[in-house]
Amino acid sequence: MKSSVLLSVAVLASVFSLGASAEQYQGVLQFHSTASRADVRAQAVVAAHSEDPYSEAAQAGVPPVFQSQVARSDARSQAVAAARAGNLYGDVSGDGVARVVAGNVDRQAVRAEARATAARGVSEGS
């Protein structure tokens, strides 16, 4: 029985192998050029130093220098004025730079009260 099974497997394998064929190896493609190595090298140097024809607009080369119509001192003074104006787009009317408000309390009186409180102790507190 084993020999008949082995024989049938061998027959099936040979039948399937007849239909299979492999591609022949032709080797590395041969390239025949009419230009010399020196000509190709010179063309490569020119191409490396010229602009990239396939680049996007953002990387298309060195951007031109921006010439401003406003003097530096004027731009600085406008920036300072805008910073002091606060947040114009804030949701609350108090958004922006905190205003310095002069207090009505005497500084010496606040210090004296703080020293008196510290002398009494924190546990007694107000």
Tab-separated table of N, CA, C and O in Angstrom:
chain	number	residue	atom	x	y	z
A	1	MET	N	0.815	-1.190	0.000
A	1	MET	CA	0.000	0.000	0.000
A	1	MET	C	0.860	1.256	0.000
A	1	MET	O	0.511	2.211	-0.687
A	2	LYS	N	1.949	1.207	0.745
A	2	LYS	CA	2.797	2.390	0.799
A	2	LYS	C	3.429	2.687	-0.556
A	2	LYS	O	3.568	3.833	-0.946
A	3	SER	N	3.790	1.677	-1.239
A	3	SER	CA	4.443	1.904	-2.533
A	3	SER	C	3.458	2.482	-3.545
A	3	SER	O	3.836	3.317	-4.375
A	4	SER	N	2.186	2.080	-3.480
A	4	SER	CA	1.211	2.631	-4.424
A	4	SER	C	0.931	4.105	-4.118
A	4	SER	O	0.738	4.911	-5.028
A	5	VAL	N	0.908	4.464	-2.839
A	5	VAL	CA	0.694	5.862	-2.458
A	5	VAL	C	1.885	6.705	-2.897
A	5	VAL	O	1.732	7.800	-3.461
A	6	LEU	N	3.070	6.196	-2.651
A	6	LEU	CA	4.278	6.931	-3.047
A	6	LEU	C	4.336	7.091	-4.560
A	6	LEU	O	4.740	8.137	-5.079
A	7	LEU	N	3.952	6.030	-5.275
A	7	LEU	CA	3.980	6.088	-6.725
A	7	LEU	C	2.965	7.102	-7.258
A	7	LEU	O	3.264	7.891	-8.165
A	8	SER	N	1.786	7.164	-6.661
A	8	SER	CA	0.777	8.132	-7.107
A	8	SER	C	1.187	9.576	-6.786
A	8	SER	O	0.949	10.496	-7.576
A	9	VAL	N	1.821	9.771	-5.647
A	9	VAL	CA	2.312	11.114	-5.296
A	9	VAL	C	3.398	11.545	-6.263
A	9	VAL	O	3.442	12.688	-6.717
A	10	ALA	N	4.276	10.633	-6.636
A	10	ALA	CA	5.349	10.941	-7.582
A	10	ALA	C	4.776	11.267	-8.950
A	10	ALA	O	5.251	12.191	-9.642
A	11	VAL	N	3.749	10.559	-9.375
A	11	VAL	CA	3.130	10.819	-10.677
A	11	VAL	C	2.465	12.195	-10.673
A	11	VAL	O	2.599	12.974	-11.622
A	12	LEU	N	1.735	12.520	-9.593
A	12	LEU	CA	1.079	13.829	-9.504
A	12	LEU	C	2.096	14.966	-9.485
A	12	LEU	O	1.895	16.005	-10.126
A	13	ALA	N	3.190	14.779	-8.759
A	13	ALA	CA	4.223	15.809	-8.688
A	13	ALA	C	4.851	16.033	-10.048
A	13	ALA	O	5.142	17.171	-10.445
A	14	SER	N	5.078	14.973	-10.787
A	14	SER	CA	5.680	15.131	-12.121
A	14	SER	C	4.706	15.793	-13.088
A	14	SER	O	5.106	16.566	-13.962
A	15	VAL	N	3.394	15.512	-12.941
A	15	VAL	CA	2.404	16.157	-13.803
A	15	VAL	C	2.356	17.667	-13.539
A	15	VAL	O	2.315	18.474	-14.475
A	16	PHE	N	2.373	18.035	-12.273
A	16	PHE	CA	2.343	19.465	-11.935
A	16	PHE	C	3.636	20.177	-12.311
A	16	PHE	O	3.632	21.344	-12.662
A	17	SER	N	4.751	19.474	-12.266
A	17	SER	CA	6.025	20.111	-12.592
A	17	SER	C	6.174	20.336	-14.087
A	17	SER	O	6.952	21.184	-14.511
A	18	LEU	N	5.464	19.592	-14.901
A	18	LEU	CA	5.542	19.796	-16.346
A	18	LEU	C	4.945	21.144	-16.746
A	18	LEU	O	5.413	21.789	-17.685
A	19	GLY	N	3.916	21.590	-16.043
A	19	GLY	CA	3.270	22.851	-16.377
A	19	GLY	C	4.039	24.073	-15.893
A	19	GLY	O	3.849	25.176	-16.386
A	20	ALA	N	4.938	23.901	-14.940
A	20	ALA	CA	5.681	25.033	-14.389
A	20	ALA	C	6.899	25.325	-15.249
A	20	ALA	O	7.605	24.422	-15.684
A	21	SER	N	7.122	26.599	-15.494
A	21	SER	CA	8.324	26.987	-16.226
A	21	SER	C	8.859	28.269	-15.605
A	21	SER	O	8.105	29.138	-15.200
A	22	ALA	N	10.150	28.370	-15.545
A	22	ALA	CA	10.790	29.532	-14.932
A	22	ALA	C	11.279	30.467	-16.021
A	22	ALA	O	11.561	30.059	-17.153
A	23	GLU	N	11.386	31.742	-15.654
A	23	GLU	CA	11.882	32.737	-16.588
A	23	GLU	C	13.391	32.608	-16.695
A	23	GLU	O	14.086	32.385	-15.711
A	24	GLN	N	13.905	32.771	-17.860
A	24	GLN	CA	15.350	32.660	-18.031
A	24	GLN	C	16.023	33.951	-17.589
A	24	GLN	O	15.506	35.046	-17.826
A	25	TYR	N	17.184	33.837	-17.001
A	25	TYR	CA	17.932	34.992	-16.527
A	25	TYR	C	18.744	35.572	-17.665
A	25	TYR	O	19.561	34.885	-18.270
A	26	GLN	N	18.500	36.823	-17.950
A	26	GLN	CA	19.199	37.488	-19.047
A	26	GLN	C	20.393	38.298	-18.562
A	26	GLN	O	21.081	38.912	-19.362
A	27	GLY	N	20.579	38.370	-17.262
A	27	GLY	CA	21.673	39.164	-16.731
A	27	GLY	C	21.259	40.615	-16.545
A	27	GLY	O	20.115	40.998	-16.780
A	28	VAL	N	22.190	41.435	-16.149
A	28	VAL	CA	21.930	42.855	-15.947
A	28	VAL	C	21.729	43.509	-17.317
A	28	VAL	O	22.400	43.181	-18.279
A	29	LEU	N	20.769	44.428	-17.377
A	29	LEU	CA	20.513	45.101	-18.646
A	29	LEU	C	21.746	45.860	-19.105
A	29	LEU	O	22.433	46.525	-18.328
A	30	GLN	N	22.002	45.773	-20.359
A	30	GLN	CA	23.138	46.471	-20.938
A	30	GLN	C	22.648	47.810	-21.490
A	30	GLN	O	21.697	47.852	-22.260
A	31	PHE	N	23.305	48.883	-21.078
A	31	PHE	CA	22.926	50.219	-21.518
A	31	PHE	C	24.017	50.735	-22.438
A	31	PHE	O	25.188	50.803	-22.055
A	32	HIS	N	23.632	51.111	-23.616
A	32	HIS	CA	24.593	51.614	-24.587
A	32	HIS	C	24.332	53.097	-24.787
A	32	HIS	O	23.285	53.492	-25.287
A	33	SER	N	25.301	53.916	-24.412
A	33	SER	CA	25.148	55.353	-24.515
A	33	SER	C	26.096	55.897	-25.565
A	33	SER	O	27.191	55.387	-25.780
A	34	THR	N	25.684	56.989	-26.171
A	34	THR	CA	26.553	57.639	-27.146
A	34	THR	C	27.362	58.763	-26.505
A	34	THR	O	28.286	59.285	-27.127
A	35	ALA	N	27.011	59.144	-25.262
A	35	ALA	CA	27.729	60.228	-24.579
A	35	ALA	C	28.891	59.648	-23.783
A	35	ALA	O	28.811	58.557	-23.222
A	36	SER	N	29.955	60.418	-23.698
A	36	SER	CA	31.114	59.960	-22.930
A	36	SER	C	30.897	60.246	-21.449
A	36	SER	O	29.989	60.986	-21.048
A	37	ARG	N	31.733	59.648	-20.620
A	37	ARG	CA	31.629	59.876	-19.174
A	37	ARG	C	31.835	61.342	-18.823
A	37	ARG	O	31.187	61.878	-17.931
A	38	ALA	N	32.734	62.008	-19.495
A	38	ALA	CA	33.005	63.428	-19.209
A	38	ALA	C	31.777	64.285	-19.531
A	38	ALA	O	31.442	65.215	-18.779
A	39	ASP	N	31.108	63.975	-20.642
A	39	ASP	CA	29.899	64.738	-21.001
A	39	ASP	C	28.798	64.530	-19.974
A	39	ASP	O	28.111	65.474	-19.570
A	40	VAL	N	28.617	63.289	-19.541
A	40	VAL	CA	27.583	62.989	-18.552
A	40	VAL	C	27.895	63.677	-17.233
A	40	VAL	O	27.023	64.239	-16.576
A	41	ARG	N	29.162	63.656	-16.826
A	41	ARG	CA	29.561	64.321	-15.579
A	41	ARG	C	29.337	65.822	-15.664
A	41	ARG	O	28.848	66.444	-14.711
A	42	ALA	N	29.632	66.449	-16.784
A	42	ALA	CA	29.424	67.902	-16.953
A	42	ALA	C	27.933	68.229	-16.896
A	42	ALA	O	27.526	69.213	-16.269
A	43	GLN	N	27.100	67.390	-17.522
A	43	GLN	CA	25.659	67.612	-17.467
A	43	GLN	C	25.128	67.447	-16.046
A	43	GLN	O	24.222	68.164	-15.620
A	44	ALA	N	25.698	66.519	-15.280
A	44	ALA	CA	25.271	66.298	-13.894
A	44	ALA	C	25.606	67.503	-13.027
A	44	ALA	O	24.820	67.904	-12.158
A	45	VAL	N	26.771	68.099	-13.226
A	45	VAL	CA	27.155	69.284	-12.453
A	45	VAL	C	26.222	70.446	-12.760
A	45	VAL	O	25.767	71.159	-11.857
A	46	VAL	N	25.882	70.644	-14.025
A	46	VAL	CA	24.965	71.722	-14.407
A	46	VAL	C	23.589	71.479	-13.793
A	46	VAL	O	22.945	72.394	-13.257
A	47	ALA	N	23.105	70.240	-13.833
A	47	ALA	CA	21.782	69.922	-13.272
A	47	ALA	C	21.762	70.090	-11.757
A	47	ALA	O	20.757	70.519	-11.184
A	48	ALA	N	22.868	69.775	-11.092
A	48	ALA	CA	22.912	69.896	-9.628
A	48	ALA	C	22.891	71.350	-9.192
A	48	ALA	O	22.367	71.674	-8.117
A	49	HIS	N	23.435	72.254	-9.991
A	49	HIS	CA	23.499	73.659	-9.600
A	49	HIS	C	22.340	74.490	-10.136
A	49	HIS	O	22.231	75.667	-9.828
A	50	SER	N	21.454	73.898	-10.917
A	50	SER	CA	20.312	74.650	-11.433
A	50	SER	C	19.094	74.397	-10.559
A	50	SER	O	19.105	73.545	-9.677
A	51	GLU	N	18.021	75.157	-10.808
A	51	GLU	CA	16.795	75.023	-10.010
A	51	GLU	C	16.136	73.680	-10.265
A	51	GLU	O	16.302	73.088	-11.332
A	52	ASP	N	15.382	73.223	-9.286
A	52	ASP	CA	14.679	71.947	-9.393
A	52	ASP	C	13.365	72.171	-10.145
A	52	ASP	O	12.472	72.849	-9.643
A	53	PRO	N	13.201	71.596	-11.335
A	53	PRO	CA	11.954	71.832	-12.082
A	53	PRO	C	10.753	71.098	-11.489
A	53	PRO	O	9.625	71.392	-11.839
A	54	TYR	N	10.982	70.158	-10.581
A	54	TYR	CA	9.888	69.369	-10.013
A	54	TYR	C	9.522	69.799	-8.594
A	54	TYR	O	8.747	69.148	-7.929
A	55	SER	N	10.069	70.898	-8.116
A	55	SER	CA	9.815	71.311	-6.737
A	55	SER	C	8.474	72.018	-6.613
A	55	SER	O	7.938	72.555	-7.585
A	56	GLU	N	7.947	72.008	-5.393
A	56	GLU	CA	6.702	72.712	-5.103
A	56	GLU	C	7.003	74.204	-4.969
A	56	GLU	O	8.154	74.618	-4.887
A	57	ALA	N	5.977	75.025	-4.889
A	57	ALA	CA	6.171	76.473	-4.835
A	57	ALA	C	6.919	76.914	-3.583
A	57	ALA	O	7.719	77.827	-3.621
A	58	ALA	N	6.680	76.242	-2.449
A	58	ALA	CA	7.318	76.665	-1.204
A	58	ALA	C	8.816	76.384	-1.231
A	58	ALA	O	9.597	77.087	-0.607
A	59	GLN	N	9.238	75.352	-1.949
A	59	GLN	CA	10.653	75.009	-2.004
A	59	GLN	C	11.253	75.325	-3.371
A	59	GLN	O	12.226	74.708	-3.778
A	60	ALA	N	10.676	76.239	-4.084
A	60	ALA	CA	11.099	76.501	-5.454
A	60	ALA	C	12.396	77.289	-5.541
A	60	ALA	O	12.861	77.571	-6.621
A	61	GLY	N	12.963	77.669	-4.470
A	61	GLY	CA	14.224	78.408	-4.500
A	61	GLY	C	14.256	79.428	-3.385
A	61	GLY	O	13.428	79.435	-2.482
A	62	VAL	N	15.235	80.293	-3.446
A	62	VAL	CA	15.391	81.309	-2.410
A	62	VAL	C	14.307	82.372	-2.594
A	62	VAL	O	14.139	82.909	-3.682
A	63	PRO	N	13.547	82.668	-1.520
A	63	PRO	CA	12.500	83.677	-1.663
A	63	PRO	C	13.105	85.073	-1.804
A	63	PRO	O	14.192	85.341	-1.295
A	64	PRO	N	12.429	85.967	-2.489
A	64	PRO	CA	12.958	87.319	-2.626
A	64	PRO	C	12.928	88.052	-1.283
A	64	PRO	O	12.119	87.745	-0.415
A	65	VAL	N	13.821	89.004	-1.137
A	65	VAL	CA	13.908	89.774	0.096
A	65	VAL	C	12.704	90.708	0.180
A	65	VAL	O	12.385	91.413	-0.774
A	66	PHE	N	12.032	90.692	1.338
A	66	PHE	CA	10.848	91.523	1.543
A	66	PHE	C	11.289	92.944	1.871
A	66	PHE	O	12.045	93.167	2.812
A	67	GLN	N	10.831	93.899	1.109
A	67	GLN	CA	11.145	95.301	1.348
A	67	GLN	C	9.962	95.952	2.054
A	67	GLN	O	8.903	96.105	1.476
A	68	SER	N	10.157	96.325	3.303
A	68	SER	CA	9.081	96.910	4.092
A	68	SER	C	8.930	98.389	3.770
A	68	SER	O	9.900	99.089	3.492
A	69	GLN	N	7.691	98.863	3.837
A	69	GLN	CA	7.409	100.267	3.595
A	69	GLN	C	7.364	101.057	4.908
A	69	GLN	O	7.188	102.269	4.890
A	70	VAL	N	7.489	100.361	6.048
A	70	VAL	CA	7.391	100.993	7.361
A	70	VAL	C	8.773	100.987	8.008
A	70	VAL	O	9.488	99.992	7.961
A	71	ALA	N	9.134	102.103	8.620
A	71	ALA	CA	10.418	102.183	9.309
A	71	ALA	C	10.376	101.316	10.566
A	71	ALA	O	9.312	101.061	11.142
A	72	ARG	N	11.540	100.844	10.996
A	72	ARG	CA	11.632	99.969	12.168
A	72	ARG	C	11.100	100.654	13.424
A	72	ARG	O	10.395	100.043	14.231
A	73	SER	N	11.407	101.915	13.614
A	73	SER	CA	10.944	102.623	14.809
A	73	SER	C	9.422	102.773	14.820
A	73	SER	O	8.782	102.664	15.869
A	74	ASP	N	8.830	103.009	13.640
A	74	ASP	CA	7.370	103.120	13.567
A	74	ASP	C	6.700	101.784	13.883
A	74	ASP	O	5.696	101.733	14.598
A	75	ALA	N	7.262	100.701	13.350
A	75	ALA	CA	6.694	99.382	13.619
A	75	ALA	C	6.801	99.048	15.102
A	75	ALA	O	5.881	98.472	15.697
A	76	ARG	N	7.918	99.425	15.718
A	76	ARG	CA	8.100	99.149	17.148
A	76	ARG	C	7.087	99.937	17.989
A	76	ARG	O	6.496	99.405	18.918
A	77	SER	N	6.882	101.203	17.665
A	77	SER	CA	5.936	102.004	18.440
A	77	SER	C	4.504	101.493	18.251
A	77	SER	O	3.717	101.486	19.198
A	78	GLN	N	4.162	101.010	17.045
A	78	GLN	CA	2.841	100.435	16.824
A	78	GLN	C	2.667	99.141	17.616
A	78	GLN	O	1.585	98.869	18.145
A	79	ALA	N	3.725	98.345	17.709
A	79	ALA	CA	3.653	97.096	18.470
A	79	ALA	C	3.469	97.369	19.957
A	79	ALA	O	2.688	96.692	20.633
A	80	VAL	N	4.164	98.370	20.478
A	80	VAL	CA	4.017	98.728	21.892
A	80	VAL	C	2.603	99.227	22.169
A	80	VAL	O	1.969	98.855	23.161
A	81	ALA	N	2.062	100.039	21.285
A	81	ALA	CA	0.696	100.557	21.466
A	81	ALA	C	-0.324	99.417	21.414
A	81	ALA	O	-1.283	99.389	22.204
A	82	ALA	N	-0.122	98.443	20.514
A	82	ALA	CA	-1.047	97.312	20.414
A	82	ALA	C	-0.965	96.430	21.654
A	82	ALA	O	-1.980	95.918	22.135
A	83	ALA	N	0.233	96.245	22.195
A	83	ALA	CA	0.385	95.428	23.396
A	83	ALA	C	-0.274	96.093	24.601
A	83	ALA	O	-0.863	95.412	25.444
A	84	ARG	N	-0.199	97.392	24.682
A	84	ARG	CA	-0.808	98.090	25.818
A	84	ARG	C	-2.325	98.212	25.683
A	84	ARG	O	-3.018	98.453	26.663
A	85	ALA	N	-2.851	98.060	24.484
A	85	ALA	CA	-4.288	98.180	24.275
A	85	ALA	C	-5.040	96.987	24.848
A	85	ALA	O	-6.229	97.078	25.100
A	86	GLY	N	-4.368	95.870	25.056
A	86	GLY	CA	-5.031	94.696	25.605
A	86	GLY	C	-5.549	93.792	24.510
A	86	GLY	O	-5.287	93.982	23.331
A	87	ASN	N	-6.340	92.824	24.905
A	87	ASN	CA	-6.887	91.853	23.962
A	87	ASN	C	-8.185	92.398	23.373
A	87	ASN	O	-9.219	92.408	24.025
A	88	LEU	N	-8.126	92.829	22.135
A	88	LEU	CA	-9.299	93.410	21.497
A	88	LEU	C	-10.367	92.359	21.209
A	88	LEU	O	-11.531	92.682	21.046
A	89	TYR	N	-9.976	91.109	21.146
A	89	TYR	CA	-10.907	90.043	20.801
A	89	TYR	C	-11.302	89.219	22.023
A	89	TYR	O	-11.864	88.147	21.894
A	90	GLY	N	-11.027	89.702	23.228
A	90	GLY	CA	-11.366	88.980	24.450
A	90	GLY	C	-12.859	88.964	24.710
A	90	GLY	O	-13.605	89.841	24.289
A	91	ASP	N	-13.322	87.947	25.441
A	91	ASP	CA	-14.749	87.814	25.748
A	91	ASP	C	-15.162	88.654	26.945
A	91	ASP	O	-16.332	88.948	27.131
A	92	VAL	N	-14.193	89.006	27.761
A	92	VAL	CA	-14.490	89.755	28.982
A	92	VAL	C	-13.907	91.156	28.839
A	92	VAL	O	-12.856	91.349	28.248
A	93	SER	N	-14.588	92.122	29.394
A	93	SER	CA	-14.106	93.495	29.241
A	93	SER	C	-12.772	93.715	29.942
A	93	SER	O	-12.033	94.616	29.603
A	94	GLY	N	-12.440	92.862	30.902
A	94	GLY	CA	-11.193	93.018	31.639
A	94	GLY	C	-10.018	92.288	31.029
A	94	GLY	O	-8.936	92.261	31.601
A	95	ASP	N	-10.214	91.623	29.868
A	95	ASP	CA	-9.106	90.919	29.223
A	95	ASP	C	-8.041	91.912	28.803
A	95	ASP	O	-8.324	93.008	28.367
A	96	GLY	N	-6.821	91.485	28.904
A	96	GLY	CA	-5.731	92.332	28.451
A	96	GLY	C	-4.749	92.577	29.577
A	96	GLY	O	-4.655	91.823	30.544
A	97	VAL	N	-4.014	93.640	29.455
A	97	VAL	CA	-2.977	93.974	30.418
A	97	VAL	C	-3.615	94.480	31.705
A	97	VAL	O	-4.533	95.291	31.679
A	98	ALA	N	-3.131	93.962	32.835
A	98	ALA	CA	-3.667	94.398	34.126
A	98	ALA	C	-3.280	95.854	34.369
A	98	ALA	O	-2.139	96.254	34.154
A	99	ARG	N	-4.219	96.622	34.805
A	99	ARG	CA	-3.981	98.038	35.074
A	99	ARG	C	-3.435	98.203	36.494
A	99	ARG	O	-3.855	97.506	37.420
A	100	VAL	N	-2.515	99.129	36.651
A	100	VAL	CA	-1.973	99.436	37.970
A	100	VAL	C	-2.911	100.446	38.624
A	100	VAL	O	-3.155	101.518	38.075
A	101	VAL	N	-3.433	100.056	39.777
A	101	VAL	CA	-4.373	100.925	40.478
A	101	VAL	C	-3.710	101.370	41.777
A	101	VAL	O	-3.205	100.565	42.553
A	102	ALA	N	-3.709	102.658	42.012
A	102	ALA	CA	-3.131	103.192	43.249
A	102	ALA	C	-4.089	102.912	44.401
A	102	ALA	O	-5.286	103.160	44.304
A	103	GLY	N	-3.573	102.362	45.507
A	103	GLY	CA	-4.419	102.045	46.655
A	103	GLY	C	-4.617	103.237	47.577
A	103	GLY	O	-3.855	104.199	47.564
A	104	ASN	N	-5.646	103.171	48.410
A	104	ASN	CA	-5.938	104.231	49.361
A	104	ASN	C	-5.330	103.942	50.728
A	104	ASN	O	-5.358	104.792	51.610
A	105	VAL	N	-4.813	102.730	50.933
A	105	VAL	CA	-4.313	102.314	52.243
A	105	VAL	C	-2.845	102.708	52.373
A	105	VAL	O	-2.052	102.551	51.443
A	106	ASP	N	-2.503	103.187	53.560
A	106	ASP	CA	-1.132	103.572	53.840
A	106	ASP	C	-0.285	102.318	54.032
A	106	ASP	O	-0.664	101.384	54.723
A	107	ARG	N	0.892	102.301	53.453
A	107	ARG	CA	1.769	101.148	53.521
A	107	ARG	C	2.224	100.869	54.946
A	107	ARG	O	2.320	99.717	55.370
A	108	GLN	N	2.530	101.887	55.665
A	108	GLN	CA	2.989	101.714	57.047
A	108	GLN	C	1.889	101.088	57.914
A	108	GLN	O	2.170	100.266	58.789
A	109	ALA	N	0.636	101.471	57.671
A	109	ALA	CA	-0.472	100.909	58.447
A	109	ALA	C	-0.624	99.417	58.165
A	109	ALA	O	-0.874	98.613	59.075
A	110	VAL	N	-0.450	99.011	56.941
A	110	VAL	CA	-0.551	97.588	56.585
A	110	VAL	C	0.567	96.810	57.242
A	110	VAL	O	0.350	95.716	57.790
A	111	ARG	N	1.764	97.338	57.267
A	111	ARG	CA	2.897	96.651	57.902
A	111	ARG	C	2.670	96.519	59.402
A	111	ARG	O	2.936	95.476	59.995
A	112	ALA	N	2.189	97.591	60.035
A	112	ALA	CA	1.948	97.543	61.483
A	112	ALA	C	0.885	96.510	61.817
A	112	ALA	O	1.013	95.750	62.797
A	113	GLU	N	-0.168	96.426	61.025
A	113	GLU	CA	-1.223	95.437	61.260
A	113	GLU	C	-0.688	94.009	61.076
A	113	GLU	O	-1.031	93.104	61.847
A	114	ALA	N	0.174	93.800	60.072
A	114	ALA	CA	0.752	92.479	59.838
A	114	ALA	C	1.656	92.068	60.986
A	114	ALA	O	1.631	90.913	61.442
A	115	ARG	N	2.439	93.004	61.532
A	115	ARG	CA	3.310	92.679	62.664
A	115	ARG	C	2.496	92.364	63.911
A	115	ARG	O	2.835	91.461	64.668
A	116	ALA	N	1.437	93.097	64.118
A	116	ALA	CA	0.585	92.851	65.293
A	116	ALA	C	-0.071	91.479	65.185
A	116	ALA	O	-0.172	90.740	66.161
A	117	THR	N	-0.529	91.101	64.012
A	117	THR	CA	-1.153	89.801	63.806
A	117	THR	C	-0.150	88.689	64.027
A	117	THR	O	-0.429	87.662	64.638
A	118	ALA	N	1.093	88.873	63.536
A	118	ALA	CA	2.134	87.870	63.720
A	118	ALA	C	2.515	87.730	65.195
A	118	ALA	O	2.812	86.642	65.664
A	119	ALA	N	2.491	88.841	65.926
A	119	ALA	CA	2.828	88.782	67.350
A	119	ALA	C	1.766	88.025	68.140
A	119	ALA	O	2.076	87.314	69.104
A	120	ARG	N	0.511	88.145	67.786
A	120	ARG	CA	-0.573	87.422	68.474
A	120	ARG	C	-0.521	85.942	68.180
A	120	ARG	O	-0.988	85.127	68.971
A	121	GLY	N	-0.029	85.604	67.030
A	121	GLY	CA	0.038	84.196	66.653
A	121	GLY	C	-1.006	83.872	65.583
A	121	GLY	O	-2.047	84.493	65.512
A	122	VAL	N	-0.712	82.870	64.811
A	122	VAL	CA	-1.587	82.521	63.712
A	122	VAL	C	-2.837	81.825	64.184
A	122	VAL	O	-3.915	81.968	63.626
A	123	SER	N	-2.762	81.056	65.272
A	123	SER	CA	-3.919	80.289	65.737
A	123	SER	C	-5.045	81.200	66.218
A	123	SER	O	-6.213	80.857	66.102
A	124	GLU	N	-4.703	82.377	66.748
A	124	GLU	CA	-5.748	83.299	67.204
A	124	GLU	C	-6.403	83.986	66.028
A	124	GLU	O	-7.586	84.275	66.080
A	125	GLY	N	-5.642	84.252	64.978
A	125	GLY	CA	-6.080	84.833	63.721
A	125	GLY	C	-7.347	85.658	63.729
A	125	GLY	O	-8.075	85.728	64.681
A	126	SER	N	-7.609	86.305	62.687
A	126	SER	CA	-8.779	87.177	62.629
A	126	SER	C	-9.967	86.461	62.074
A	126	SER	O	-10.079	85.845	61.147
